[in-house]
Structure formats: C-alpha cells, structure tokens
mmCIF file of C-alpha atoms in Angstrom:
data_model
loop_
_atom_site.group_PDB
_atom_site.id
_atom_site.type_symbol
_atom_site.label_atom_id
_atom_site.label_comp_id
_atom_site.label_asym_id
_atom_site.label_seq_id
_atom_site.Cartn_x
_atom_site.Cartn_y
_atom_site.Cartn_z
ATOM 1 C CA GLU A 1068 -2.833 -8.785 5.065
ATOM 2 C CA THR A 1069 -1.934 -5.407 6.530
ATOM 3 C CA VAL A 1070 -4.912 -3.690 8.149
ATOM 4 C CA MET A 1071 -5.059 0.094 7.876
ATOM 5 C CA THR A 1072 -6.999 2.047 10.488
ATOM 6 C CA GLN A 1073 -7.873 5.702 10.034
ATOM 7 C CA SER A 1074 -8.960 8.180 12.660
ATOM 8 C CA PRO A 1075 -11.118 9.993 13.249
ATOM 9 C CA ALA A 1076 -13.934 8.658 11.096
ATOM 10 C CA THR A 1077 -15.292 12.189 10.729
ATOM 11 C CA LEU A 1078 -13.488 15.475 11.235
ATOM 12 C CA SER A 1079 -15.427 18.740 11.436
ATOM 13 C CA VAL A 1080 -13.306 21.726 10.479
ATOM 14 C CA SER A 1081 -13.993 25.347 9.579
ATOM 15 C CA PRO A 1082 -12.693 26.710 6.271
ATOM 16 C CA GLY A 1083 -9.223 28.136 6.707
ATOM 17 C CA GLU A 1084 -8.421 25.901 9.666
ATOM 18 C CA ARG A 1085 -5.900 23.093 9.829
ATOM 19 C CA ALA A 1086 -6.923 19.450 9.539
ATOM 20 C CA THR A 1087 -4.865 16.532 10.812
ATOM 21 C CA LEU A 1088 -5.786 12.997 9.730
ATOM 22 C CA SER A 1089 -4.215 9.830 11.106
ATOM 23 C CA CYS A 1090 -3.552 6.422 9.614
ATOM 24 C CA ARG A 1091 -2.150 3.413 11.452
ATOM 25 C CA ALA A 1092 -0.878 0.160 9.960
ATOM 26 C CA SER A 1093 -1.150 -3.202 11.704
ATOM 27 C CA GLN A 1094 2.511 -3.858 10.844
ATOM 28 C CA SER A 1095 5.313 -1.766 9.482
ATOM 29 C CA VAL A 1096 4.835 -0.592 5.889
ATOM 30 C CA SER A 1097 8.066 1.436 5.851
ATOM 31 C CA SER A 1098 7.263 4.578 3.853
ATOM 32 C CA LYS A 1099 5.053 2.798 1.350
ATOM 33 C CA LEU A 1100 1.979 4.802 2.153
ATOM 34 C CA ALA A 1101 -0.276 6.815 -0.137
ATOM 35 C CA TRP A 1102 -3.142 9.200 0.514
ATOM 36 C CA TYR A 1103 -6.116 9.716 -1.769
ATOM 37 C CA GLN A 1104 -8.936 12.261 -1.785
ATOM 38 C CA GLN A 1105 -12.430 11.283 -2.887
ATOM 39 C CA ARG A 1106 -15.071 13.918 -3.487
ATOM 40 C CA PRO A 1107 -18.744 12.854 -3.629
ATOM 41 C CA GLY A 1108 -19.570 10.978 -6.798
ATOM 42 C CA GLN A 1109 -15.979 11.065 -8.029
ATOM 43 C CA ALA A 1110 -13.113 8.632 -8.277
ATOM 44 C CA PRO A 1111 -10.301 8.948 -5.762
ATOM 45 C CA ARG A 1112 -7.384 11.233 -6.588
ATOM 46 C CA LEU A 1113 -3.797 10.601 -5.572
ATOM 47 C CA LEU A 1114 -2.469 13.235 -3.163
ATOM 48 C CA ILE A 1115 0.621 11.782 -1.526
ATOM 49 C CA TYR A 1116 2.860 8.750 -2.067
ATOM 50 C CA GLY A 1117 5.987 7.561 -0.349
ATOM 51 C CA ALA A 1118 4.349 8.905 2.837
ATOM 52 C CA SER A 1119 5.391 12.478 2.094
ATOM 53 C CA THR A 1120 5.785 13.143 -1.658
ATOM 54 C CA ARG A 1121 3.019 15.212 -3.210
ATOM 55 C CA ALA A 1122 1.653 13.936 -6.498
ATOM 56 C CA THR A 1123 1.770 16.116 -9.585
ATOM 57 C CA GLY A 1124 -0.457 19.176 -9.296
ATOM 58 C CA ILE A 1125 -1.288 18.747 -5.617
ATOM 59 C CA PRO A 1126 -1.225 22.043 -3.678
ATOM 60 C CA ALA A 1127 1.420 22.623 -1.030
ATOM 61 C CA ARG A 1128 -1.216 22.872 1.699
ATOM 62 C CA PHE A 1129 -1.327 19.066 1.631
ATOM 63 C CA SER A 1130 1.527 17.378 3.448
ATOM 64 C CA GLY A 1131 2.193 13.857 4.626
ATOM 65 C CA SER A 1132 4.474 12.481 7.289
ATOM 66 C CA GLY A 1133 5.305 9.319 9.173
ATOM 67 C CA SER A 1134 6.885 5.925 8.633
ATOM 68 C CA GLY A 1135 6.550 2.415 9.946
ATOM 69 C CA THR A 1136 3.054 2.180 11.378
ATOM 70 C CA GLU A 1137 1.986 5.778 12.084
ATOM 71 C CA PHE A 1138 1.169 8.320 9.401
ATOM 72 C CA THR A 1139 -0.401 11.760 9.207
ATOM 73 C CA LEU A 1140 -1.967 13.816 6.456
ATOM 74 C CA THR A 1141 -2.149 17.522 7.206
ATOM 75 C CA ILE A 1142 -4.158 20.091 5.296
ATOM 76 C CA SER A 1143 -2.789 23.415 6.444
ATOM 77 C CA SER A 1144 -5.709 25.699 5.561
ATOM 78 C CA LEU A 1145 -8.893 24.029 4.406
ATOM 79 C CA GLN A 1146 -10.456 25.265 1.201
ATOM 80 C CA SER A 1147 -14.030 24.538 0.156
ATOM 81 C CA GLU A 1148 -12.877 21.937 -2.353
ATOM 82 C CA ASP A 1149 -11.020 20.005 0.347
ATOM 83 C CA PHE A 1150 -14.160 18.781 2.081
ATOM 84 C CA ALA A 1151 -14.117 15.143 1.043
ATOM 85 C CA ILE A 1152 -13.192 11.662 2.208
ATOM 86 C CA TYR A 1153 -9.514 10.800 2.546
ATOM 87 C CA TYR A 1154 -8.109 7.294 2.327
ATOM 88 C CA CYS A 1155 -4.685 5.996 3.191
ATOM 89 C CA GLN A 1156 -3.289 2.973 1.367
ATOM 90 C CA GLN A 1157 -0.280 0.796 2.131
ATOM 91 C CA TYR A 1158 1.667 -0.768 -0.687
ATOM 92 C CA ASN A 1159 4.415 -2.501 1.222
ATOM 93 C CA ASP A 1160 2.892 -5.938 0.703
ATOM 94 C CA TRP A 1161 0.298 -7.695 -1.429
ATOM 95 C CA PRO A 1162 -2.539 -7.026 -1.519
ATOM 96 C CA PRO A 1163 -2.384 -3.275 -1.158
ATOM 97 C CA THR A 1164 -4.954 -2.275 1.435
ATOM 98 C CA PHE A 1165 -6.870 0.886 2.200
ATOM 99 C CA GLY A 1166 -8.049 2.436 5.409
ATOM 100 C CA GLY A 1167 -11.726 2.972 6.047
ATOM 101 C CA GLY A 1168 -11.469 6.672 5.328
ATOM 102 C CA THR A 1169 -11.800 9.977 7.177
ATOM 103 C CA LYS A 1170 -14.589 12.282 6.136
ATOM 104 C CA VAL A 1171 -13.640 15.954 6.429
ATOM 105 C CA GLU A 1172 -16.798 17.989 6.769
ATOM 106 C CA ILE A 1173 -17.593 21.643 7.191
ATOM 107 C CA LYS A 1174 -17.968 22.727 10.794
ATOM 108 C CA GLN B 393 -3.252 12.952 -20.290
ATOM 109 C CA VAL B 394 -4.385 9.373 -19.804
ATOM 110 C CA GLN B 395 -8.103 8.662 -19.587
ATOM 111 C CA LEU B 396 -9.753 5.425 -18.515
ATOM 112 C CA GLN B 397 -13.349 4.414 -19.140
ATOM 113 C CA GLU B 398 -15.097 1.374 -17.738
ATOM 114 C CA SER B 399 -17.845 -0.385 -19.657
ATOM 115 C CA GLY B 400 -20.034 -3.420 -19.091
ATOM 116 C CA PRO B 401 -23.391 -4.531 -17.729
ATOM 117 C CA GLY B 402 -24.709 -2.659 -14.725
ATOM 118 C CA LEU B 403 -26.770 -5.607 -13.552
ATOM 119 C CA VAL B 404 -25.593 -9.187 -13.126
ATOM 120 C CA LYS B 405 -27.541 -12.125 -11.753
ATOM 121 C CA PRO B 406 -26.275 -14.087 -8.754
ATOM 122 C CA SER B 407 -23.974 -16.995 -9.657
ATOM 123 C CA GLU B 408 -23.196 -15.477 -13.059
ATOM 124 C CA THR B 409 -20.014 -13.777 -14.286
ATOM 125 C CA LEU B 410 -19.347 -10.065 -14.012
ATOM 126 C CA SER B 411 -17.449 -8.795 -17.048
ATOM 127 C CA LEU B 412 -15.994 -5.306 -17.376
ATOM 128 C CA THR B 413 -13.698 -3.660 -19.879
ATOM 129 C CA CYS B 414 -11.536 -0.593 -19.442
ATOM 130 C CA THR B 415 -10.620 1.440 -22.500
ATOM 131 C CA VAL B 416 -7.470 3.499 -22.146
ATOM 132 C CA SER B 417 -6.806 6.628 -24.185
ATOM 133 C CA GLY B 418 -3.893 9.004 -24.119
ATOM 134 C CA ASP B 419 -1.413 6.295 -23.195
ATOM 135 C CA SER B 420 -0.442 2.824 -24.298
ATOM 136 C CA ILE B 421 -1.278 -0.113 -22.077
ATOM 137 C CA SER B 422 2.073 -1.525 -23.103
ATOM 138 C CA TYR B 423 3.485 0.572 -20.290
ATOM 139 C CA TYR B 424 2.517 0.683 -16.624
ATOM 140 C CA TYR B 425 0.410 -1.753 -14.652
ATOM 141 C CA TRP B 426 -3.370 -1.781 -14.911
ATOM 142 C CA SER B 427 -5.634 -2.530 -12.005
ATOM 143 C CA TRP B 428 -9.202 -3.050 -10.900
ATOM 144 C CA ILE B 429 -10.396 -1.669 -7.582
ATOM 145 C CA ARG B 430 -13.914 -1.762 -6.182
ATOM 146 C CA GLN B 431 -15.925 0.143 -3.621
ATOM 147 C CA PRO B 432 -19.230 -1.070 -2.155
ATOM 148 C CA ALA B 433 -21.695 1.721 -1.490
ATOM 149 C CA GLY B 434 -20.691 3.749 1.542
ATOM 150 C CA LYS B 435 -17.636 1.596 2.179
ATOM 151 C CA GLY B 436 -13.936 1.615 1.564
ATOM 152 C CA LEU B 437 -11.800 0.505 -1.336
ATOM 153 C CA GLU B 438 -10.691 -3.036 -2.179
ATOM 154 C CA TRP B 439 -7.934 -3.868 -4.647
ATOM 155 C CA ILE B 440 -9.053 -6.711 -6.912
ATOM 156 C CA GLY B 441 -5.912 -7.247 -8.931
ATOM 157 C CA ARG B 442 -3.563 -5.965 -11.605
ATOM 158 C CA ILE B 443 -2.094 -6.975 -14.936
ATOM 159 C CA TYR B 444 0.980 -6.055 -16.922
ATOM 160 C CA VAL B 445 1.495 -6.151 -20.686
ATOM 161 C CA SER B 446 3.487 -9.364 -20.328
ATOM 162 C CA GLY B 447 0.303 -10.997 -19.068
ATOM 163 C CA SER B 448 1.625 -11.213 -15.537
ATOM 164 C CA THR B 449 -1.146 -10.848 -12.981
ATOM 165 C CA ASN B 450 -1.549 -10.373 -9.250
ATOM 166 C CA TYR B 451 -4.907 -11.125 -7.682
ATOM 167 C CA ASN B 452 -6.204 -10.353 -4.224
ATOM 168 C CA PRO B 453 -6.143 -13.684 -2.346
ATOM 169 C CA SER B 454 -9.695 -13.046 -1.150
ATOM 170 C CA LEU B 455 -10.931 -13.079 -4.771
ATOM 171 C CA LYS B 456 -8.248 -15.068 -6.557
ATOM 172 C CA SER B 457 -10.342 -18.177 -7.138
ATOM 173 C CA ARG B 458 -12.985 -16.172 -9.012
ATOM 174 C CA VAL B 459 -10.984 -13.500 -10.900
ATOM 175 C CA THR B 460 -9.418 -13.402 -14.335
ATOM 176 C CA MET B 461 -7.850 -10.313 -15.906
ATOM 177 C CA SER B 462 -6.719 -9.943 -19.475
ATOM 178 C CA LEU B 463 -5.614 -7.243 -21.853
ATOM 179 C CA ASP B 464 -5.871 -6.477 -25.549
ATOM 180 C CA THR B 465 -3.026 -4.307 -26.773
ATOM 181 C CA SER B 466 -4.566 -3.894 -30.223
ATOM 182 C CA ARG B 467 -7.596 -2.204 -28.673
ATOM 183 C CA ASN B 468 -5.724 -0.615 -25.756
ATOM 184 C CA GLN B 469 -8.117 -2.281 -23.360
ATOM 185 C CA PHE B 470 -7.949 -4.499 -20.338
ATOM 186 C CA SER B 471 -10.710 -6.575 -18.791
ATOM 187 C CA LEU B 472 -12.008 -8.122 -15.601
ATOM 188 C CA LYS B 473 -14.054 -11.263 -15.140
ATOM 189 C CA LEU B 474 -15.431 -12.164 -11.721
ATOM 190 C CA ARG B 475 -17.216 -15.485 -11.569
ATOM 191 C CA SER B 476 -19.976 -16.785 -9.308
ATOM 192 C CA VAL B 477 -21.018 -13.361 -8.084
ATOM 193 C CA THR B 478 -23.203 -12.714 -5.069
ATOM 194 C CA ALA B 479 -24.821 -9.611 -3.622
ATOM 195 C CA ALA B 480 -21.563 -8.959 -1.767
ATOM 196 C CA ASP B 481 -19.954 -8.187 -5.129
ATOM 197 C CA THR B 482 -22.259 -5.214 -5.676
ATOM 198 C CA ALA B 483 -19.981 -2.187 -5.882
ATOM 199 C CA VAL B 484 -18.597 0.609 -7.979
ATOM 200 C CA TYR B 485 -15.773 -0.894 -10.005
ATOM 201 C CA TYR B 486 -12.854 1.328 -10.979
ATOM 202 C CA CYS B 487 -10.180 0.629 -13.516
ATOM 203 C CA ALA B 488 -6.903 2.319 -12.779
ATOM 204 C CA ARG B 489 -3.325 2.862 -13.846
ATOM 205 C CA GLU B 490 -0.650 2.273 -11.288
ATOM 206 C CA ASN B 491 3.032 3.022 -11.375
ATOM 207 C CA GLY B 492 4.311 -0.490 -10.796
ATOM 208 C CA ASP B 493 4.630 0.094 -7.073
ATOM 209 C CA TYR B 494 0.898 -0.158 -6.356
ATOM 210 C CA VAL B 495 0.312 3.584 -6.329
ATOM 211 C CA VAL B 496 -2.663 4.553 -8.461
ATOM 212 C CA ASP B 497 -2.099 7.779 -10.360
ATOM 213 C CA SER B 498 -5.083 7.653 -12.717
ATOM 214 C CA TRP B 499 -8.596 6.340 -12.210
ATOM 215 C CA GLY B 500 -11.591 5.707 -14.392
ATOM 216 C CA GLN B 501 -14.834 7.359 -13.352
ATOM 217 C CA GLY B 502 -16.153 4.063 -11.996
ATOM 218 C CA THR B 503 -19.117 1.924 -12.966
ATOM 219 C CA LEU B 504 -21.779 0.580 -10.624
ATOM 220 C CA VAL B 505 -22.417 -3.132 -10.898
ATOM 221 C CA THR B 506 -25.394 -4.514 -9.016
ATOM 222 C CA VAL B 507 -25.784 -8.218 -8.393
ATOM 223 C CA SER B 508 -29.466 -9.051 -8.207
ATOM 224 C CA SER B 509 -31.970 -11.412 -9.716
#
C-alpha cells in the first residue's frame, strides 16, 4: 500500500497570501494524484486530478504540480472560503490512499 | 447534476453488521463506478471499496474479509455491508461516484455510524 504523507499538518496564512501544501508518496505514483478540499461538516470536494488538472468549476487560484513522489498544491491568494482541510490521494495502485491532511487556518 | 444520499442505521452494536444504502439521483448507476469511503472523527479518509454495474468489485484488502457491496439498478441504489463491526468502524461513511480511475468527482453528504452497545 502506498503511504501518502502531507506537510505541514497545519498552515497559518493571512487572507490574500499564498499557500503551498506538500504531499509525498512512499513510492512513485506517476501523475495519478488528486487533491480534495474539505470544509467543516462537509464532504470533500475534488480540486485537482492528474496532479495538475483542475476539476470542473475550480478557480484558477488553485494549482497542482509534481510527479513521481513529490507533489504540491498552491493556492495563489487565499480567500475566506479556502480555509479548510486539504487531502491528497494517490490512485496509481489499489487501494487508493489518502494523506493525513493539511489544515489551512487563518493567521 | 448527480446527487448521492446515504441512508441506514446510525448506531450498530459490536459484532453485528453495518448496512448502508446510497440513493443516486440525476445520473444512472449503470455508468461510472460507485464507491464507499469512510472517515473516523478527526482522522483521514479510507477507501472501503467500489462496484461497477457489471457487479465487479474491488475491496480494500484491510477490510475485504468483512465487506460486501451490491447495487440495484431498478432503484438506482448501491449498498454496503460491513460484518463483525467493532468500535474501530465508527466513522462518517460517504458514498461516492468515481470516474473509473479512482478519482471521486461527487460525494454524498456522509452519514455517521457509531458502533456501540
């Protein structure tokens, strides 16, 4: 099973600033990496798949990069609705596995 | 726009079977793959398994011995059964639609299942 590790666990950012979240895989997952956003009390929402492709309706301030074992989600200018927990997920092998999440909180 | 809604008991006794159903509207379950994912309180997400209209299933090896998924095309529903539950199975259970490549593009709102006597 591929283990996904996210860092940092918590990221404190001021509105309007840039946020950079990291995700590392225990073995190569190629570009089969997705990012999800989960707001309190809500189900996750797909942001990015294929490491860098934004899902339908996702604002351009969200971008993903990386391949192999190292991935990054960047939020270029944080809006109030972006304060949430973000999960990465690999889908290169079965079972798909998620990282432990990064909580983006207001500084 | 597809909508998914989980239903089932919110409380299950230890050693019994957890049973949940997901009702899909706005899309036919004859397309796509349909999955169950769970999230213990304050923790991360765990993929339980998925099913396709053909009846083909994939289960997480960690749960495979206790899981059965099925679907009912006439009702546009799919279901999860998890046997011999313990407190460790307490979680919010989500049903989800995925694109065939294990990317989830639609989620139910989630239902909390507590395992307790």
